[in-house]
RNA sequence: GCCGAUGUAGCUCAGCUGGCUAGAGCACGUGAUUUGUAAUCUCGGGGUCGGGGGUUCGAGUCCCUUCAUCGGCUCCA
């Protein structure tokens, strides 16, 4: 007999060799009906897997992430089979489950797949699914595995096998299809009731641009047709929140090919929004002891040689700007830190002056490949809410935590509650990517991890994602379609102070190096506004929105009274406008709704006679008639930040 | 940059297998209307169909090329 511990901590005894599904059946019929995979002592298992030792079991259904993973991973096998049948001679590589669905990377050789093939692939997949083939996992010796893929003439699988140890290699069979696979499947293909091929794209073998480009086919599948329909509808809904669409409709920003790719043009309403965000942060930063600085958009080549940017990005950036006679070389600034280091160097600091905190809304320019550009979220020219803190090593911990607090304050005020925190450290195997010595890196990484742990922030650690000069702490937020974007960022840097020979005099009259913190709570105004628009569907917080109200006169007769109301509100620093067109009130309301203006003030005979205003909010809530003072109170209450 | 899709008026889109002077709604301009909680009516201007080249008696439609846009190129059997 073996002892099995369940999720709730209780234990049960079963005969050695009992299958996962039998245990599920023993617990309840309902569980047995819904379980699609399981894990045992952290290892992924299938329903048919037999258990031979004591341990902890966890069952997964479609409602668990792990269950979905097994479902989608299994689906990718079926898709691979369908595509192999329709396009003979192709070579399969990898096909994992992803956050939403699955993909398979395929070397298509001479074949080409395009959208017109999607329905054929889908139909074949569904056919296979209906045939109810069991997924069967079996071990294989390394020798046999190698032989199998030598016969198949598949160098990709051979490369994968090469990285695996003999004894841990398994295959998965279903129908007449075999794939190298570590397991985690649903019992059989018939559970898959709905499938959709979503798109195809190029993807490099092992994510390396120097390798051959494969064709990646993305798909998603569901145990019910209805779920697929809902999924597709959700995507359609999410597309309505696309910041590019909202930005255009609300006249916030635009792009022009004549100006250049990835170079946003800010329209008056967008600038209004930006200034409000900037001023909000200016105020918070002033309170936190920052001083504003300003630096030019270009810098001498020497500046970037010193900082290391030239070595790292010199070749792969905008080409230098040269003076006609002296032949001096300037670069558009990719970051503000070198300039800020030189501001620090413009005077001598005592330990009593530290920390010094320089902030700037600094516009920077970076070359991004044309295919990487994306609305306001990835551009070639953008403004960082940048600041650099120069402090002593003793001050590092508390300074870092203060920056975390400031960033959290920004996110909270803007109602971005759904974010994740990511610590990005070096890739220890690829040291050439970074500048500075190991000791400095280790110190920086430790400082960040300690601060995050002390602050009890739930976080992930990503190896190899650090900046070239130091590790960082990033605040990530999803866009409407669930793509992750880095917004706020905090970085610890021992390297630039060294390179720029930054010093301060300590209390023993000794020259010492300060530590530097780079930080930007928004990250960039562009990306932040983009994500804010997608998260709010364009319904910005009242304190931020360009127009807080619009006055809608019933007829021209009330023009004078409307102007009085406008003046009164403006005197209370509430901003808005009057819709003076000779349109019906229904029309004016509709247009105000489309412009997402938070409050509509309807004024007709009734209101002007009684010295009142009728208030309606965006979305149709009727506040009824009230005095202007009462409306002012409502707005003041709602704009407290 | 690479893979796939798309590109018709400021916006959203129609235009079948190539065949009259390229259409609609919204937006814009004009005139009328002065309106009570999500679209008042009238008339009008606006497009060398992304650019270039080709096939054809004839191209928005077919082919080539180029530019731009969208999705992806991070998720490791």
mmCIF file of C-alpha atoms (C1' of nucleotides) in Angstrom, chain A residues 112 164 180-182 199-202 207 213 218 244 370-371 374 483 556-557 582-585 587 589-590 593 605-607 616, chain B residues 1-5 11-12 26-28 32-41 67-77:
data_model
loop_
_atom_site.group_PDB
_atom_site.id
_atom_site.type_symbol
_atom_site.label_atom_id
_atom_site.label_comp_id
_atom_site.label_asym_id
_atom_site.label_seq_id
_atom_site.Cartn_x
_atom_site.Cartn_y
_atom_site.Cartn_z
ATOM 1 C CA UNK A 112 3.928 27.635 -47.423
ATOM 2 C CA UNK A 164 18.462 15.223 -22.635
ATOM 3 C CA UNK A 180 8.991 13.579 -28.524
ATOM 4 C CA UNK A 181 7.271 14.812 -25.392
ATOM 5 C CA UNK A 182 7.745 15.139 -21.666
ATOM 6 C CA UNK A 199 -2.299 33.208 -36.788
ATOM 7 C CA UNK A 200 1.088 32.326 -38.159
ATOM 8 C CA UNK A 201 4.384 34.076 -37.822
ATOM 9 C CA UNK A 202 8.073 33.571 -38.268
ATOM 10 C CA UNK A 207 14.808 32.210 -30.348
ATOM 11 C CA UNK A 213 13.434 31.005 -39.238
ATOM 12 C CA UNK A 218 -0.724 29.629 -33.165
ATOM 13 C CA UNK A 244 -4.414 53.654 -31.089
ATOM 14 C CA UNK A 370 10.409 48.768 -37.906
ATOM 15 C CA UNK A 371 8.550 45.547 -37.136
ATOM 16 C CA UNK A 374 3.640 49.512 -31.867
ATOM 17 C CA UNK A 483 0.335 41.628 -23.538
ATOM 18 C CA UNK A 556 -29.787 79.335 -28.132
ATOM 19 C CA UNK A 557 -31.984 81.224 -25.692
ATOM 20 C CA UNK A 582 -27.944 74.055 -33.261
ATOM 21 C CA UNK A 583 -28.521 70.365 -32.700
ATOM 22 C CA UNK A 584 -31.133 68.501 -30.713
ATOM 23 C CA UNK A 585 -30.331 67.694 -27.109
ATOM 24 C CA UNK A 587 -27.649 64.578 -30.524
ATOM 25 C CA UNK A 589 -25.729 63.939 -25.512
ATOM 26 C CA UNK A 590 -24.783 61.258 -27.977
ATOM 27 C CA UNK A 593 -21.008 60.203 -24.781
ATOM 28 C CA UNK A 605 -35.735 76.945 -19.557
ATOM 29 C CA UNK A 606 -36.333 75.092 -16.302
ATOM 30 C CA UNK A 607 -32.703 75.389 -15.230
ATOM 31 C CA UNK A 616 -25.952 63.488 -16.209
ATOM 32 C "C1'" G B 1 14.997 43.215 -40.140
ATOM 33 C "C1'" C B 2 12.104 38.339 -40.747
ATOM 34 C "C1'" C B 3 7.053 35.444 -41.322
ATOM 35 C "C1'" G B 4 1.760 36.120 -42.431
ATOM 36 C "C1'" A B 5 -2.340 39.376 -43.416
ATOM 37 C "C1'" C B 11 -13.156 57.862 -40.077
ATOM 38 C "C1'" U B 12 -15.870 52.949 -40.821
ATOM 39 C "C1'" C B 26 -20.340 59.276 -40.276
ATOM 40 C "C1'" A B 27 -17.238 63.674 -40.197
ATOM 41 C "C1'" C B 28 -16.703 68.557 -42.830
ATOM 42 C "C1'" A B 32 -33.377 75.618 -42.691
ATOM 43 C "C1'" U B 33 -34.742 74.178 -37.676
ATOM 44 C "C1'" U B 34 -34.269 76.263 -31.574
ATOM 45 C "C1'" U B 35 -35.175 71.352 -30.036
ATOM 46 C "C1'" G B 36 -35.620 68.163 -22.749
ATOM 47 C "C1'" U B 37 -31.465 63.130 -21.935
ATOM 48 C "C1'" A B 38 -27.438 58.315 -27.156
ATOM 49 C "C1'" A B 39 -28.113 60.310 -34.274
ATOM 50 C "C1'" U B 40 -33.488 66.837 -37.182
ATOM 51 C "C1'" C B 41 -33.788 67.867 -42.320
ATOM 52 C "C1'" C B 67 6.128 51.802 -48.837
ATOM 53 C "C1'" A B 68 2.999 51.702 -44.691
ATOM 54 C "C1'" U B 69 -0.281 49.355 -41.145
ATOM 55 C "C1'" C B 70 -1.863 45.009 -38.157
ATOM 56 C "C1'" G B 71 -0.526 40.212 -35.644
ATOM 57 C "C1'" G B 72 3.787 37.509 -34.325
ATOM 58 C "C1'" C B 73 9.217 36.628 -33.947
ATOM 59 C "C1'" U B 74 9.821 36.158 -24.884
ATOM 60 C "C1'" C B 75 6.472 31.102 -23.316
ATOM 61 C "C1'" C B 76 11.523 25.169 -25.072
ATOM 62 C "C1'" A B 77 10.370 17.776 -26.005
#
